[in-house]
Amino acid sequence: DQQVKQNSPSLSVQEGRISILNCDYTNSMFDYFLWYKKYPAEGPTFLISISSIKDKNEDGRFTVFLNKSAKHLSLHIVPSQPGDSAVYFCAASAGGYGQNFVFGPGTRLSVLP
Amino acid sequence: GAVVSQHPSRVICKSGTSVKIECRSLDFQATTMFWYRQFPKKSLMLMATSNEGSKATYEQGVEKDKFLINHASLTLSTLTVTSAHPEDSSFYICSTKGGGGGDTQYFGPGTRLTVL
């Protein structure tokens, strides 16, 4: 069974608006979470991370929110730009960074001009 | 979604030895599998695309004689790191393409290789 789920395979957003990508997990031992961005024919590129001791981490236009009780995290991109169009993967690990990661299946974001 | 396993999850070996990593698609026939390597800044570098029944396609800069890939069946791809050196120490992860031609990928749990 998938321990990390991204239930929306795709999302379309207008340029300038907010993009919200969601991720749910089932393993309560996960304590470190990452978001990756992937362009075609490339490997996923690290975007932003969050430790379970926090509920929010912000880096420029990207903010990740973590709701431990709901086992849910989300990535907010504000404002969305056409260059943000890519596939986004969330990943989780137990025991902090350095342990093996479990990836979700990805969500394709299309930002429309 | 598909379930992908990797074996072993961790391996420690001596310099000069070869290490084989298995990637299995447990409930999905994967004609295509991808092999990635994680670098210190956490991004994953695509090493090669493994196609069932044919030779793998390696990305530029990846030594095909050092990283041997065999995709012998629809459920199994193997990556062999030959004559491993400490600089090969990394986190190796495989994934399969989802069905239906979409962007979904199902990742294995990864293998952490440490070369002493």
mmCIF file of C-alpha atoms in Angstrom:
data_model
loop_
_atom_site.group_PDB
_atom_site.id
_atom_site.type_symbol
_atom_site.label_atom_id
_atom_site.label_comp_id
_atom_site.label_asym_id
_atom_site.label_seq_id
_atom_site.Cartn_x
_atom_site.Cartn_y
_atom_site.Cartn_z
ATOM 1 C CA ASP A 1 0.000 0.000 0.000
ATOM 2 C CA GLN A 2 1.183 3.505 -0.739
ATOM 3 C CA GLN A 3 2.529 5.208 2.371
ATOM 4 C CA VAL A 4 2.697 8.577 0.659
ATOM 5 C CA LYS A 5 -0.228 9.626 -1.493
ATOM 6 C CA GLN A 6 -0.820 12.465 -3.893
ATOM 7 C CA ASN A 7 -4.417 12.010 -4.871
ATOM 8 C CA SER A 8 -4.504 14.629 -7.615
ATOM 9 C CA PRO A 9 -2.554 13.473 -10.669
ATOM 10 C CA SER A 10 -2.885 16.907 -12.234
ATOM 11 C CA LEU A 11 -3.713 20.514 -11.400
ATOM 12 C CA SER A 12 -4.194 23.592 -13.601
ATOM 13 C CA VAL A 13 -3.838 27.104 -12.237
ATOM 14 C CA GLN A 14 -3.906 30.557 -13.808
ATOM 15 C CA GLU A 15 -0.679 32.544 -13.778
ATOM 16 C CA GLY A 16 -0.465 34.793 -10.735
ATOM 17 C CA ARG A 17 -2.871 32.721 -8.663
ATOM 18 C CA ILE A 18 -2.027 30.332 -5.856
ATOM 19 C CA SER A 19 -1.158 26.683 -6.553
ATOM 20 C CA ILE A 20 -1.848 24.219 -3.754
ATOM 21 C CA LEU A 21 -0.431 20.733 -4.038
ATOM 22 C CA ASN A 22 -1.487 18.171 -1.468
ATOM 23 C CA CYS A 23 0.158 15.114 -0.007
ATOM 24 C CA ASP A 24 -1.093 12.594 2.573
ATOM 25 C CA TYR A 25 0.871 9.963 4.420
ATOM 26 C CA THR A 26 -0.027 6.976 6.535
ATOM 27 C CA ASN A 27 3.146 6.212 8.500
ATOM 28 C CA SER A 28 3.135 8.139 11.780
ATOM 29 C CA MET A 29 6.893 7.523 12.091
ATOM 30 C CA PHE A 30 7.634 9.926 9.234
ATOM 31 C CA ASP A 31 9.279 13.037 10.627
ATOM 32 C CA TYR A 32 10.919 14.697 7.645
ATOM 33 C CA PHE A 33 9.193 15.730 4.451
ATOM 34 C CA LEU A 34 10.411 17.088 1.140
ATOM 35 C CA TRP A 35 8.938 18.436 -2.051
ATOM 36 C CA TYR A 36 10.629 17.838 -5.377
ATOM 37 C CA LYS A 37 10.011 19.414 -8.749
ATOM 38 C CA LYS A 38 10.603 17.452 -11.924
ATOM 39 C CA TYR A 39 10.905 18.565 -15.527
ATOM 40 C CA PRO A 40 10.717 16.010 -18.380
ATOM 41 C CA ALA A 41 13.845 13.895 -18.899
ATOM 42 C CA GLU A 42 15.433 15.197 -15.693
ATOM 43 C CA GLY A 43 15.647 13.880 -12.174
ATOM 44 C CA PRO A 44 13.489 15.421 -9.440
ATOM 45 C CA THR A 45 15.051 18.595 -8.038
ATOM 46 C CA PHE A 46 14.790 19.359 -4.351
ATOM 47 C CA LEU A 47 12.510 22.305 -3.670
ATOM 48 C CA ILE A 48 11.718 22.661 0.016
ATOM 49 C CA SER A 49 11.590 20.524 3.154
ATOM 50 C CA ILE A 50 10.001 20.534 6.556
ATOM 51 C CA SER A 51 10.760 18.755 9.784
ATOM 52 C CA SER A 52 7.961 17.431 11.964
ATOM 53 C CA ILE A 53 8.896 19.881 14.734
ATOM 54 C CA LYS A 54 7.552 22.662 12.518
ATOM 55 C CA ASP A 55 4.189 23.231 10.912
ATOM 56 C CA LYS A 56 5.321 25.704 8.275
ATOM 57 C CA ASN A 57 8.401 26.436 6.241
ATOM 58 C CA GLU A 58 8.682 29.246 3.739
ATOM 59 C CA ASP A 59 11.181 29.894 0.970
ATOM 60 C CA GLY A 60 10.325 32.715 -1.382
ATOM 61 C CA ARG A 61 7.195 31.860 -3.324
ATOM 62 C CA PHE A 62 7.084 28.359 -1.868
ATOM 63 C CA THR A 63 5.561 27.460 1.483
ATOM 64 C CA VAL A 64 5.074 23.989 2.879
ATOM 65 C CA PHE A 65 2.491 23.369 5.587
ATOM 66 C CA LEU A 66 2.481 20.270 7.764
ATOM 67 C CA ASN A 67 -0.545 19.031 9.705
ATOM 68 C CA LYS A 68 0.737 16.104 11.750
ATOM 69 C CA SER A 69 -2.592 15.174 13.276
ATOM 70 C CA ALA A 70 -4.129 14.851 9.819
ATOM 71 C CA LYS A 71 -0.948 13.341 8.339
ATOM 72 C CA HIS A 72 -1.182 15.907 5.598
ATOM 73 C CA LEU A 73 1.189 18.348 4.011
ATOM 74 C CA SER A 74 0.703 20.870 1.277
ATOM 75 C CA LEU A 75 2.885 22.995 -0.957
ATOM 76 C CA HIS A 76 1.685 26.505 -1.742
ATOM 77 C CA ILE A 77 3.152 28.438 -4.647
ATOM 78 C CA VAL A 78 2.288 32.121 -4.718
ATOM 79 C CA PRO A 79 2.201 33.678 -7.225
ATOM 80 C CA SER A 80 2.277 30.825 -9.720
ATOM 81 C CA GLN A 81 4.399 31.323 -12.816
ATOM 82 C CA PRO A 82 4.442 29.409 -16.131
ATOM 83 C CA GLY A 83 7.934 28.145 -15.254
ATOM 84 C CA ASP A 84 6.433 26.355 -12.278
ATOM 85 C CA SER A 85 4.741 23.935 -14.664
ATOM 86 C CA ALA A 86 6.243 20.565 -13.781
ATOM 87 C CA VAL A 87 5.530 17.371 -11.884
ATOM 88 C CA TYR A 88 5.773 17.748 -8.117
ATOM 89 C CA PHE A 89 6.603 14.841 -5.826
ATOM 90 C CA CYS A 90 6.375 14.783 -2.070
ATOM 91 C CA ALA A 91 8.597 12.451 -0.105
ATOM 92 C CA ALA A 92 8.865 11.412 3.527
ATOM 93 C CA SER A 93 11.350 9.716 5.770
ATOM 94 C CA ALA A 94 11.457 8.400 9.317
ATOM 95 C CA GLY A 95 14.376 9.253 11.546
ATOM 96 C CA GLY A 96 15.353 12.548 9.946
ATOM 97 C CA TYR A 97 17.213 13.404 6.783
ATOM 98 C CA GLY A 98 19.677 10.711 5.822
ATOM 99 C CA GLN A 99 17.224 7.877 6.005
ATOM 100 C CA ASN A 100 15.604 6.340 2.956
ATOM 101 C CA PHE A 101 12.765 8.322 1.464
ATOM 102 C CA VAL A 102 9.288 7.235 0.417
ATOM 103 C CA PHE A 103 7.977 9.156 -2.560
ATOM 104 C CA GLY A 104 4.428 9.932 -3.606
ATOM 105 C CA PRO A 105 3.344 9.332 -7.225
ATOM 106 C CA GLY A 106 3.441 12.975 -8.232
ATOM 107 C CA THR A 107 1.085 15.757 -9.339
ATOM 108 C CA ARG A 108 1.466 17.554 -12.636
ATOM 109 C CA LEU A 109 1.019 21.305 -12.244
ATOM 110 C CA SER A 110 0.184 23.350 -15.302
ATOM 111 C CA VAL A 111 0.319 27.115 -14.878
ATOM 112 C CA LEU A 112 -1.633 28.788 -17.648
ATOM 113 C CA PRO A 113 -0.564 32.225 -18.916
ATOM 114 C CA GLY B 1 -0.924 2.706 -7.036
ATOM 115 C CA ALA B 2 1.939 0.459 -7.938
ATOM 116 C CA VAL B 3 4.305 -0.875 -5.306
ATOM 117 C CA VAL B 4 8.017 -0.832 -6.026
ATOM 118 C CA SER B 5 10.556 -2.515 -3.787
ATOM 119 C CA GLN B 6 14.323 -2.270 -3.662
ATOM 120 C CA HIS B 7 16.801 -4.662 -2.177
ATOM 121 C CA PRO B 8 18.914 -4.204 -0.200
ATOM 122 C CA SER B 9 17.780 -1.060 1.617
ATOM 123 C CA ARG B 10 21.295 -0.501 2.910
ATOM 124 C CA VAL B 11 24.641 -1.918 1.940
ATOM 125 C CA ILE B 12 28.164 -1.317 3.156
ATOM 126 C CA CYS B 13 30.992 -2.669 1.063
ATOM 127 C CA LYS B 14 34.733 -2.410 0.673
ATOM 128 C CA SER B 15 36.312 -0.374 -2.069
ATOM 129 C CA GLY B 16 36.831 -2.419 -5.224
ATOM 130 C CA THR B 17 33.897 -4.749 -4.748
ATOM 131 C CA SER B 18 30.728 -4.823 -6.844
ATOM 132 C CA VAL B 19 27.260 -4.276 -5.460
ATOM 133 C CA LYS B 20 23.976 -5.279 -7.063
ATOM 134 C CA ILE B 21 20.766 -3.385 -6.299
ATOM 135 C CA GLU B 22 17.422 -4.877 -7.272
ATOM 136 C CA CYS B 23 14.319 -2.921 -8.166
ATOM 137 C CA ARG B 24 11.074 -4.856 -8.332
ATOM 138 C CA SER B 25 7.647 -3.786 -9.460
ATOM 139 C CA LEU B 26 5.448 -5.937 -7.250
ATOM 140 C CA ASP B 27 2.033 -5.479 -8.813
ATOM 141 C CA PHE B 28 2.666 -3.727 -12.087
ATOM 142 C CA GLN B 29 4.349 -4.697 -15.341
ATOM 143 C CA ALA B 30 7.006 -2.075 -15.779
ATOM 144 C CA THR B 31 8.414 -1.889 -19.288
ATOM 145 C CA THR B 32 10.364 1.186 -18.241
ATOM 146 C CA MET B 33 12.218 1.820 -15.013
ATOM 147 C CA PHE B 34 14.363 4.773 -14.043
ATOM 148 C CA TRP B 35 17.472 4.787 -11.875
ATOM 149 C CA TYR B 36 18.359 7.892 -9.882
ATOM 150 C CA ARG B 37 21.161 8.878 -7.595
ATOM 151 C CA GLN B 38 20.728 11.430 -4.846
ATOM 152 C CA PHE B 39 23.317 14.134 -4.388
ATOM 153 C CA PRO B 40 24.116 16.118 -1.233
ATOM 154 C CA LYS B 41 21.744 18.932 -2.112
ATOM 155 C CA LYS B 42 18.982 16.330 -2.065
ATOM 156 C CA SER B 43 18.113 16.451 -5.756
ATOM 157 C CA LEU B 44 17.914 13.217 -7.678
ATOM 158 C CA MET B 45 20.038 12.815 -10.766
ATOM 159 C CA LEU B 46 18.633 10.605 -13.497
ATOM 160 C CA MET B 47 21.300 8.028 -14.247
ATOM 161 C CA ALA B 48 19.608 5.848 -16.808
ATOM 162 C CA THR B 49 16.342 4.625 -18.243
ATOM 163 C CA SER B 50 15.965 0.880 -18.155
ATOM 164 C CA ASN B 51 13.839 -0.762 -20.835
ATOM 165 C CA GLU B 52 12.709 -4.372 -20.563
ATOM 166 C CA GLY B 53 14.448 -6.566 -23.082
ATOM 167 C CA SER B 54 16.780 -3.920 -24.442
ATOM 168 C CA LYS B 55 19.833 -1.923 -23.447
ATOM 169 C CA ALA B 56 19.472 0.846 -20.935
ATOM 170 C CA THR B 57 19.748 4.457 -22.023
ATOM 171 C CA TYR B 58 22.355 6.263 -19.946
ATOM 172 C CA GLU B 59 22.411 9.963 -19.245
ATOM 173 C CA GLN B 60 25.433 12.009 -20.228
ATOM 174 C CA GLY B 61 28.281 11.640 -17.785
ATOM 175 C CA VAL B 62 27.127 8.292 -16.367
ATOM 176 C CA GLU B 63 29.617 5.502 -17.016
ATOM 177 C CA LYS B 64 27.720 2.570 -18.444
ATOM 178 C CA ASP B 65 30.571 0.142 -17.713
ATOM 179 C CA LYS B 66 30.567 1.174 -14.090
ATOM 180 C CA PHE B 67 26.824 1.220 -13.522
ATOM 181 C CA LEU B 68 25.516 -1.920 -15.215
ATOM 182 C CA ILE B 69 21.763 -2.053 -15.678
ATOM 183 C CA ASN B 70 19.836 -5.186 -16.562
ATOM 184 C CA HIS B 71 16.089 -5.175 -17.100
ATOM 185 C CA ALA B 72 15.523 -8.843 -17.672
ATOM 186 C CA SER B 73 11.803 -9.006 -16.952
ATOM 187 C CA LEU B 74 8.769 -6.776 -16.652
ATOM 188 C CA THR B 75 9.095 -6.785 -12.878
ATOM 189 C CA LEU B 76 12.828 -6.630 -12.233
ATOM 190 C CA SER B 77 15.620 -4.209 -13.058
ATOM 191 C CA THR B 78 19.058 -4.416 -11.469
ATOM 192 C CA LEU B 79 21.789 -1.834 -11.058
ATOM 193 C CA THR B 80 25.282 -3.167 -10.421
ATOM 194 C CA VAL B 81 27.891 -0.727 -9.193
ATOM 195 C CA THR B 82 31.143 -2.313 -10.341
ATOM 196 C CA SER B 83 34.459 -1.770 -8.581
ATOM 197 C CA ALA B 84 32.833 0.590 -6.126
ATOM 198 C CA HIS B 85 34.773 3.508 -4.695
ATOM 199 C CA PRO B 86 33.983 5.783 -1.750
ATOM 200 C CA GLU B 87 32.741 8.483 -4.140
ATOM 201 C CA ASP B 88 30.034 6.053 -5.264
ATOM 202 C CA SER B 89 28.539 6.217 -1.781
ATOM 203 C CA SER B 90 25.063 7.608 -2.233
ATOM 204 C CA PHE B 91 21.353 6.939 -2.132
ATOM 205 C CA TYR B 92 20.176 5.074 -5.245
ATOM 206 C CA ILE B 93 16.491 5.005 -6.053
ATOM 207 C CA CYS B 94 14.473 3.457 -8.851
ATOM 208 C CA SER B 95 11.040 4.253 -10.165
ATOM 209 C CA THR B 96 8.573 2.923 -12.682
ATOM 210 C CA LYS B 97 6.311 4.863 -14.969
ATOM 211 C CA GLY B 98 2.660 4.738 -14.106
ATOM 212 C CA GLY B 99 0.206 3.248 -16.527
ATOM 213 C CA GLY B 100 -1.940 5.213 -18.921
ATOM 214 C CA GLY B 101 0.821 7.421 -20.305
ATOM 215 C CA GLY B 102 0.587 9.993 -17.507
ATOM 216 C CA ASP B 103 3.305 11.591 -15.415
ATOM 217 C CA THR B 104 2.860 9.352 -12.412
ATOM 218 C CA GLN B 105 5.963 7.596 -11.207
ATOM 219 C CA TYR B 106 6.171 5.053 -8.447
ATOM 220 C CA PHE B 107 9.410 5.184 -6.549
ATOM 221 C CA GLY B 108 11.141 2.421 -4.691
ATOM 222 C CA PRO B 109 12.290 3.064 -1.124
ATOM 223 C CA GLY B 110 15.893 3.514 -2.204
ATOM 224 C CA THR B 111 19.172 1.850 -1.368
ATOM 225 C CA ARG B 112 21.825 3.597 0.682
ATOM 226 C CA LEU B 113 25.265 2.491 -0.465
ATOM 227 C CA THR B 114 28.311 3.163 1.666
ATOM 228 C CA VAL B 115 31.694 2.249 0.225
ATOM 229 C CA LEU B 116 34.507 2.092 2.742
#
